Amino acid sequence: MEKVAFVTGGTSGIGKGIVKELLDKGCIVITCYHDNEKAAKEMKQEINNDNLIVKKCDVSNEEEVIKLFKLIKENYGKLDYLVNNAGTFIDSYIKDYNIADFKKVLDVNLIGKVICTKHSYKIMSHGGSIVNISSHLGIVPCLESAAYCAAAAAIINFTKATAIEYADKKIRVNSICPAFTPTLLSLKGWNKEEIDQKLKDTPLGRFAAPEDTSKLCMFLLSDDASFITGENIWINGGRLS
Ligand SMILES: NC(=O)c1ccc[n+]([C@@H]2O[C@H](COP(=O)([O-])OP(=O)(O)OC[C@H]3O[C@@H](n4cnc5c(N)ncnc54)[C@H](OP(=O)(O)O)[C@@H]3O)[C@@H](O)[C@H]2O)c1
């Protein structure tokens, strides 16, 4: 039977790139979105592949995630790959943070990954693979992004902790820290001047594209990476700041 993959937040940006790569490899791909139904419908139409299932599910809501895993189990009986990609961004200086916003970022970007990882274990095949999409900002700090930075940093070590535990089923768990990638999420987070500066600071002279992350993700999911677990890979075009 085909490999079965669940990619969270696959209706736009980096997640959409990962969904496309998995479909190209012949996988059955279940993905979810939060509230942009229009983008979800357009993405489904654009990709037009019977192996793609798109559902509305808030990854920070455990009940909704349980329902989605139940659907995966009932329809496919297994899960081979989990890509924890869904994320959000609400910027503010720490001294001005609305704590509800800070918690929302942690809920989606960190707890959402924890919930999906928790519920994947039982149905994931022996030898399955999990990739967590963290961020450049999990390694280097950035002004006005403390909640996002905190969640992204936590994901790197959550990945390592999960790798130790899930090794009993030979499930590998790795994370990726992409640098700035123009998407809906990142473009609303930065002004033109800040974006120009990021480009100047990137020795390879371009921004990351969703494909840079999706190709690395495919490698980490694949058997070619069968001895890699608990690892974090930073893709940054040489930008270390
Ligand atoms: N873009 C960058 O520069 C960059 C750099 C490093 C890391 N990342 C990480 O890459 C991941 C993808 O980001 P992106 O830039 O591709 O963003 P994006 O284009 O805005 O896509 C985000 C996706 O996540 C979904 N999502 C948001 N909140 C959700 C929730 N509570 N439950 C389920 N799905 C939810 C969105 O669905 P709706 O549209 O329906 O809300 C959408 O499908 C994130 O984890 C982000 O932190 C991005």
mmCIF file of C-alpha atoms and ligand atoms in Angstrom:
data_model
loop_
_atom_site.group_PDB
_atom_site.id
_atom_site.type_symbol
_atom_site.label_atom_id
_atom_site.label_comp_id
_atom_site.label_asym_id
_atom_site.label_seq_id
_atom_site.Cartn_x
_atom_site.Cartn_y
_atom_site.Cartn_z
ATOM 1 C CA MET A 1 0.000 0.000 0.000
ATOM 2 C CA GLU A 2 1.060 3.601 -0.605
ATOM 3 C CA LYS A 3 2.744 5.540 2.186
ATOM 4 C CA VAL A 4 0.303 7.642 4.219
ATOM 5 C CA ALA A 5 1.388 11.132 5.295
ATOM 6 C CA PHE A 6 -0.199 13.795 7.499
ATOM 7 C CA VAL A 7 1.085 17.337 6.927
ATOM 8 C CA THR A 8 -0.350 20.031 9.185
ATOM 9 C CA GLY A 9 -1.007 23.439 7.635
ATOM 10 C CA GLY A 10 -0.464 22.205 4.087
ATOM 11 C CA THR A 11 -2.796 24.625 2.329
ATOM 12 C CA SER A 12 -0.234 27.363 1.790
ATOM 13 C CA GLY A 13 3.450 28.273 1.843
ATOM 14 C CA ILE A 14 6.000 25.719 3.009
ATOM 15 C CA GLY A 15 3.403 23.073 3.914
ATOM 16 C CA LYS A 16 1.884 23.213 0.456
ATOM 17 C CA GLY A 17 5.336 22.573 -1.038
ATOM 18 C CA ILE A 18 5.736 19.510 1.201
ATOM 19 C CA VAL A 19 2.265 18.212 0.263
ATOM 20 C CA LYS A 20 3.127 18.487 -3.443
ATOM 21 C CA GLU A 21 6.418 16.596 -3.052
ATOM 22 C CA LEU A 22 4.730 13.785 -1.120
ATOM 23 C CA LEU A 23 1.982 13.474 -3.750
ATOM 24 C CA ASP A 24 4.628 13.380 -6.500
ATOM 25 C CA LYS A 25 6.185 10.412 -4.670
ATOM 26 C CA GLY A 26 2.803 8.613 -4.787
ATOM 27 C CA CYS A 27 1.856 9.078 -1.118
ATOM 28 C CA ILE A 28 -1.658 9.501 0.213
ATOM 29 C CA VAL A 29 -1.560 12.923 1.881
ATOM 30 C CA ILE A 30 -3.918 14.217 4.541
ATOM 31 C CA THR A 31 -3.502 17.877 5.340
ATOM 32 C CA CYS A 32 -5.326 20.402 7.489
ATOM 33 C CA TYR A 33 -5.836 24.128 7.730
ATOM 34 C CA HIS A 34 -7.252 26.426 10.392
ATOM 35 C CA ASP A 35 -9.589 29.068 8.970
ATOM 36 C CA ASN A 36 -8.673 30.042 5.417
ATOM 37 C CA GLU A 37 -11.203 27.845 3.653
ATOM 38 C CA LYS A 38 -10.825 29.768 0.396
ATOM 39 C CA ALA A 39 -7.088 28.995 0.236
ATOM 40 C CA ALA A 40 -7.813 25.358 1.100
ATOM 41 C CA LYS A 41 -10.360 25.018 -1.733
ATOM 42 C CA GLU A 42 -8.075 26.732 -4.246
ATOM 43 C CA MET A 43 -5.142 24.536 -3.246
ATOM 44 C CA LYS A 44 -7.250 21.364 -3.607
ATOM 45 C CA GLN A 45 -8.404 22.494 -7.060
ATOM 46 C CA GLU A 46 -4.918 23.489 -8.162
ATOM 47 C CA ILE A 47 -3.321 20.202 -7.096
ATOM 48 C CA ASN A 48 -6.262 18.101 -8.319
ATOM 49 C CA ASN A 49 -5.063 14.722 -7.038
ATOM 50 C CA ASP A 50 -7.353 12.013 -5.593
ATOM 51 C CA ASN A 51 -4.635 11.102 -3.085
ATOM 52 C CA LEU A 52 -5.003 14.504 -1.384
ATOM 53 C CA ILE A 53 -7.435 14.886 1.534
ATOM 54 C CA VAL A 54 -7.890 18.393 2.978
ATOM 55 C CA LYS A 55 -9.625 18.858 6.345
ATOM 56 C CA LYS A 56 -10.279 21.770 8.673
ATOM 57 C CA CYS A 57 -8.602 21.017 12.010
ATOM 58 C CA ASP A 58 -7.036 23.310 14.596
ATOM 59 C CA VAL A 59 -3.826 21.569 15.674
ATOM 60 C CA SER A 60 -3.964 23.266 19.059
ATOM 61 C CA ASN A 61 -7.335 21.650 19.799
ATOM 62 C CA GLU A 62 -6.717 18.090 21.003
ATOM 63 C CA GLU A 63 -10.308 16.927 20.361
ATOM 64 C CA GLU A 64 -10.136 18.031 16.736
ATOM 65 C CA VAL A 65 -6.768 16.339 16.262
ATOM 66 C CA ILE A 66 -8.062 13.088 17.821
ATOM 67 C CA LYS A 67 -10.976 13.119 15.330
ATOM 68 C CA LEU A 68 -8.603 13.567 12.420
ATOM 69 C CA PHE A 69 -6.328 10.730 13.555
ATOM 70 C CA LYS A 70 -9.439 8.541 13.940
ATOM 71 C CA LEU A 71 -10.362 9.309 10.350
ATOM 72 C CA ILE A 72 -6.830 8.436 9.191
ATOM 73 C CA LYS A 73 -6.940 5.145 11.112
ATOM 74 C CA GLU A 74 -10.378 4.188 9.811
ATOM 75 C CA ASN A 75 -9.584 5.015 6.192
ATOM 76 C CA TYR A 76 -5.952 3.953 5.856
ATOM 77 C CA GLY A 77 -5.161 1.910 8.968
ATOM 78 C CA LYS A 78 -1.719 3.462 9.432
ATOM 79 C CA LEU A 79 0.438 6.568 9.242
ATOM 80 C CA ASP A 80 3.970 6.517 7.807
ATOM 81 C CA TYR A 81 4.920 10.189 7.909
ATOM 82 C CA LEU A 82 3.956 13.158 10.067
ATOM 83 C CA VAL A 83 5.084 16.665 9.149
ATOM 84 C CA ASN A 84 4.309 19.169 11.910
ATOM 85 C CA ASN A 85 4.307 22.328 9.842
ATOM 86 C CA ALA A 86 1.302 24.467 10.878
ATOM 87 C CA GLY A 87 2.310 27.757 12.400
ATOM 88 C CA THR A 88 1.244 31.277 13.148
ATOM 89 C CA PHE A 89 2.945 34.578 13.933
ATOM 90 C CA ILE A 90 1.799 37.463 16.148
ATOM 91 C CA ASP A 91 4.531 40.031 16.666
ATOM 92 C CA SER A 92 4.959 42.401 19.584
ATOM 93 C CA TYR A 93 7.595 43.784 21.881
ATOM 94 C CA ILE A 94 7.705 41.710 25.092
ATOM 95 C CA LYS A 95 6.790 44.688 27.262
ATOM 96 C CA ASP A 96 3.661 45.245 25.156
ATOM 97 C CA TYR A 97 2.626 41.622 24.649
ATOM 98 C CA ASN A 98 -1.011 40.747 25.041
ATOM 99 C CA ILE A 99 -0.477 37.493 26.962
ATOM 100 C CA ALA A 100 -3.397 35.840 25.172
ATOM 101 C CA ASP A 101 -1.546 36.418 21.870
ATOM 102 C CA PHE A 102 1.706 35.070 23.328
ATOM 103 C CA LYS A 103 -0.150 31.942 24.458
ATOM 104 C CA LYS A 104 -1.830 31.569 21.074
ATOM 105 C CA VAL A 105 1.540 31.430 19.323
ATOM 106 C CA LEU A 106 2.798 28.817 21.800
ATOM 107 C CA ASP A 107 -0.473 26.880 21.451
ATOM 108 C CA VAL A 108 -0.257 26.585 17.679
ATOM 109 C CA ASN A 109 3.497 26.497 17.063
ATOM 110 C CA LEU A 110 4.518 24.332 20.034
ATOM 111 C CA ILE A 111 1.538 22.610 21.674
ATOM 112 C CA GLY A 112 -0.038 21.843 18.269
ATOM 113 C CA LYS A 113 3.103 19.880 17.343
ATOM 114 C CA VAL A 114 3.073 18.145 20.732
ATOM 115 C CA ILE A 115 -0.578 17.094 20.309
ATOM 116 C CA CYS A 116 -0.060 15.713 16.792
ATOM 117 C CA THR A 117 3.138 13.925 17.834
ATOM 118 C CA LYS A 118 1.393 12.400 20.863
ATOM 119 C CA HIS A 119 -1.505 11.016 18.846
ATOM 120 C CA SER A 120 0.641 9.838 15.916
ATOM 121 C CA TYR A 121 2.531 7.268 17.997
ATOM 122 C CA LYS A 122 -0.169 4.585 18.165
ATOM 123 C CA ILE A 123 -1.002 4.533 14.470
ATOM 124 C CA MET A 124 2.439 5.253 13.105
ATOM 125 C CA SER A 125 4.100 2.351 11.327
ATOM 126 C CA HIS A 126 7.273 0.772 12.675
ATOM 127 C CA GLY A 127 10.063 2.756 10.963
ATOM 128 C CA GLY A 128 7.884 5.829 10.381
ATOM 129 C CA SER A 129 9.259 9.335 10.357
ATOM 130 C CA ILE A 130 8.329 12.730 11.818
ATOM 131 C CA VAL A 131 9.638 16.117 10.697
ATOM 132 C CA ASN A 132 8.971 19.241 12.751
ATOM 133 C CA ILE A 133 9.194 22.580 10.996
ATOM 134 C CA SER A 134 10.844 24.938 13.478
ATOM 135 C CA SER A 135 12.482 28.188 12.371
ATOM 136 C CA HIS A 136 15.652 30.228 11.948
ATOM 137 C CA LEU A 137 14.246 32.198 14.896
ATOM 138 C CA GLY A 138 14.524 29.094 17.040
ATOM 139 C CA ILE A 139 18.309 29.536 16.769
ATOM 140 C CA VAL A 140 18.848 33.289 16.506
ATOM 141 C CA PRO A 141 16.692 35.753 18.453
ATOM 142 C CA CYS A 142 14.773 38.530 16.797
ATOM 143 C CA LEU A 143 13.080 41.701 18.073
ATOM 144 C CA GLU A 144 9.271 41.709 18.305
ATOM 145 C CA SER A 145 9.052 37.914 17.886
ATOM 146 C CA ALA A 146 9.617 36.483 21.367
ATOM 147 C CA ALA A 147 6.658 34.080 21.370
ATOM 148 C CA TYR A 148 7.570 32.730 17.951
ATOM 149 C CA CYS A 149 11.276 32.478 18.928
ATOM 150 C CA ALA A 150 10.396 30.651 22.162
ATOM 151 C CA ALA A 151 8.147 28.117 20.444
ATOM 152 C CA ALA A 152 10.660 27.488 17.649
ATOM 153 C CA ALA A 153 13.532 26.959 20.104
ATOM 154 C CA ALA A 154 11.413 24.586 22.187
ATOM 155 C CA ILE A 155 10.598 22.514 19.115
ATOM 156 C CA ILE A 156 14.284 21.785 18.485
ATOM 157 C CA ASN A 157 14.694 20.083 21.861
ATOM 158 C CA PHE A 158 11.186 18.579 21.826
ATOM 159 C CA THR A 159 12.299 16.891 18.600
ATOM 160 C CA LYS A 160 15.365 15.406 20.309
ATOM 161 C CA ALA A 161 13.315 14.201 23.287
ATOM 162 C CA THR A 162 10.753 12.572 20.999
ATOM 163 C CA ALA A 163 13.518 10.913 18.984
ATOM 164 C CA ILE A 164 14.736 9.106 22.115
ATOM 165 C CA GLU A 165 11.264 7.960 23.121
ATOM 166 C CA TYR A 166 9.907 6.968 19.701
ATOM 167 C CA ALA A 167 13.036 5.025 18.790
ATOM 168 C CA ASP A 168 11.373 1.987 20.397
ATOM 169 C CA LYS A 169 9.282 1.790 17.197
ATOM 170 C CA LYS A 170 12.253 2.893 15.070
ATOM 171 C CA ILE A 171 10.351 6.121 14.381
ATOM 172 C CA ARG A 172 12.817 8.865 13.473
ATOM 173 C CA VAL A 173 12.148 12.461 14.497
ATOM 174 C CA ASN A 174 13.992 15.466 13.076
ATOM 175 C CA SER A 175 13.476 19.201 12.751
ATOM 176 C CA ILE A 176 14.216 21.829 10.142
ATOM 177 C CA CYS A 177 14.902 25.521 10.771
ATOM 178 C CA PRO A 178 14.217 27.401 7.551
ATOM 179 C CA ALA A 179 15.330 31.001 7.226
ATOM 180 C CA PHE A 180 12.981 33.704 5.920
ATOM 181 C CA THR A 181 10.778 32.256 3.187
ATOM 182 C CA PRO A 182 8.303 34.640 1.529
ATOM 183 C CA THR A 183 4.848 33.246 2.436
ATOM 184 C CA LEU A 184 1.582 34.605 3.863
ATOM 185 C CA LEU A 185 2.933 34.140 7.392
ATOM 186 C CA SER A 186 6.288 35.829 6.913
ATOM 187 C CA LEU A 187 5.207 38.657 4.623
ATOM 188 C CA LYS A 188 2.725 39.933 7.168
ATOM 189 C CA GLY A 189 5.387 39.817 9.892
ATOM 190 C CA TRP A 190 8.020 42.145 8.389
ATOM 191 C CA ASN A 191 8.128 45.498 6.599
ATOM 192 C CA LYS A 192 10.040 46.138 3.346
ATOM 193 C CA GLU A 193 13.096 47.558 5.071
ATOM 194 C CA GLU A 194 13.403 44.520 7.350
ATOM 195 C CA ILE A 195 12.947 42.134 4.422
ATOM 196 C CA ASP A 196 15.620 43.970 2.356
ATOM 197 C CA GLN A 197 18.006 43.692 5.314
ATOM 198 C CA LYS A 198 17.441 39.916 5.563
ATOM 199 C CA LEU A 199 18.413 39.606 1.893
ATOM 200 C CA LYS A 200 21.561 41.711 2.399
ATOM 201 C CA ASP A 201 22.508 39.460 5.326
ATOM 202 C CA THR A 202 22.175 36.265 3.248
ATOM 203 C CA PRO A 203 25.500 35.324 1.614
ATOM 204 C CA LEU A 204 23.824 33.188 -1.058
ATOM 205 C CA GLY A 205 21.890 36.287 -2.144
ATOM 206 C CA ARG A 206 18.331 34.970 -2.198
ATOM 207 C CA PHE A 207 15.564 34.013 0.174
ATOM 208 C CA ALA A 208 14.620 30.422 0.911
ATOM 209 C CA ALA A 209 11.853 29.000 -1.276
ATOM 210 C CA PRO A 210 9.292 26.483 0.037
ATOM 211 C CA GLU A 211 11.085 23.884 -2.136
ATOM 212 C CA ASP A 212 14.320 24.297 -0.147
ATOM 213 C CA THR A 213 12.473 23.058 2.934
ATOM 214 C CA SER A 214 10.269 20.505 1.162
ATOM 215 C CA LYS A 215 13.221 18.773 -0.522
ATOM 216 C CA LEU A 216 15.098 18.499 2.767
ATOM 217 C CA CYS A 217 11.904 17.285 4.426
ATOM 218 C CA MET A 218 11.528 14.540 1.790
ATOM 219 C CA PHE A 219 15.103 13.409 2.440
ATOM 220 C CA LEU A 220 14.551 13.284 6.215
ATOM 221 C CA LEU A 221 11.318 11.318 5.780
ATOM 222 C CA SER A 222 12.928 8.843 3.390
ATOM 223 C CA ASP A 223 14.926 5.701 4.106
ATOM 224 C CA ASP A 224 18.005 7.557 2.770
ATOM 225 C CA ALA A 225 18.013 9.238 6.201
ATOM 226 C CA SER A 226 17.521 5.967 8.082
ATOM 227 C CA PHE A 227 20.303 6.674 10.635
ATOM 228 C CA ILE A 228 19.373 10.318 11.226
ATOM 229 C CA THR A 229 17.192 11.066 14.220
ATOM 230 C CA GLY A 230 16.998 13.822 16.844
ATOM 231 C CA GLU A 231 18.777 16.124 14.395
ATOM 232 C CA ASN A 232 18.007 19.747 13.575
ATOM 233 C CA ILE A 233 18.988 21.147 10.192
ATOM 234 C CA TRP A 234 19.278 24.881 9.677
ATOM 235 C CA ILE A 235 18.768 26.043 6.099
ATOM 236 C CA ASN A 236 19.754 29.664 5.870
ATOM 237 C CA GLY A 237 21.748 30.427 2.695
ATOM 238 C CA GLY A 238 24.691 31.206 4.983
ATOM 239 C CA ARG A 239 22.837 33.787 7.113
ATOM 240 C CA LEU A 240 23.847 33.316 10.736
ATOM 241 C CA SER A 241 22.198 36.427 12.193
HETATM 242 N N1 LIG B 1 7.828 31.628 6.073
HETATM 243 C C1 LIG B 1 8.927 31.695 6.794
HETATM 244 O O1 LIG B 1 9.748 32.608 6.679
HETATM 245 C C2 LIG B 1 9.221 30.603 7.795
HETATM 246 C C3 LIG B 1 10.539 30.491 8.266
HETATM 247 C C4 LIG B 1 10.814 29.497 9.193
HETATM 248 C C5 LIG B 1 9.829 28.635 9.614
HETATM 249 N N2 LIG B 1 8.568 28.782 9.140
HETATM 250 C C6 LIG B 1 7.572 27.842 9.648
HETATM 251 O O2 LIG B 1 7.033 27.133 8.551
HETATM 252 C C7 LIG B 1 5.699 26.726 8.882
HETATM 253 C C8 LIG B 1 4.775 27.118 7.751
HETATM 254 O O3 LIG B 1 4.773 28.522 7.635
HETATM 255 P P1 LIG B 1 4.451 29.292 6.273
HETATM 256 O O4 LIG B 1 5.383 30.426 6.219
HETATM 257 O O5 LIG B 1 4.366 28.346 5.140
HETATM 258 O O6 LIG B 1 3.005 29.899 6.649
HETATM 259 P P2 LIG B 1 1.640 30.054 5.864
HETATM 260 O O7 LIG B 1 1.870 30.182 4.395
HETATM 261 O O8 LIG B 1 0.916 31.137 6.567
HETATM 262 O O9 LIG B 1 0.913 28.644 6.143
HETATM 263 C C9 LIG B 1 0.548 28.297 7.442
HETATM 264 C C10 LIG B 1 -0.356 27.083 7.370
HETATM 265 O O10 LIG B 1 -0.646 26.664 8.721
HETATM 266 C C11 LIG B 1 -2.055 26.611 8.887
HETATM 267 N N3 LIG B 1 -2.398 26.877 10.275
HETATM 268 C C12 LIG B 1 -2.209 27.998 10.994
HETATM 269 N N4 LIG B 1 -2.696 27.837 12.240
HETATM 270 C C13 LIG B 1 -3.218 26.592 12.297
HETATM 271 C C14 LIG B 1 -3.871 25.844 13.289
HETATM 272 N N5 LIG B 1 -4.109 26.337 14.512
HETATM 273 N N6 LIG B 1 -4.282 24.573 12.994
HETATM 274 C C15 LIG B 1 -4.056 24.059 11.754
HETATM 275 N N7 LIG B 1 -3.443 24.713 10.773
HETATM 276 C C16 LIG B 1 -3.035 25.967 11.040
HETATM 277 C C17 LIG B 1 -2.597 27.650 7.945
HETATM 278 O O11 LIG B 1 -3.996 27.447 7.728
HETATM 279 P P3 LIG B 1 -4.958 28.764 7.605
HETATM 280 O O12 LIG B 1 -4.408 29.532 6.445
HETATM 281 O O13 LIG B 1 -6.326 28.217 7.379
HETATM 282 O O14 LIG B 1 -4.812 29.503 8.894
HETATM 283 C C18 LIG B 1 -1.720 27.372 6.713
HETATM 284 O O15 LIG B 1 -2.161 26.229 6.047
HETATM 285 C C19 LIG B 1 5.354 27.396 10.211
HETATM 286 O O16 LIG B 1 5.510 26.468 11.259
HETATM 287 C C20 LIG B 1 6.379 28.493 10.329
HETATM 288 O O17 LIG B 1 6.668 28.804 11.656
HETATM 289 C C21 LIG B 1 8.235 29.727 8.235
#
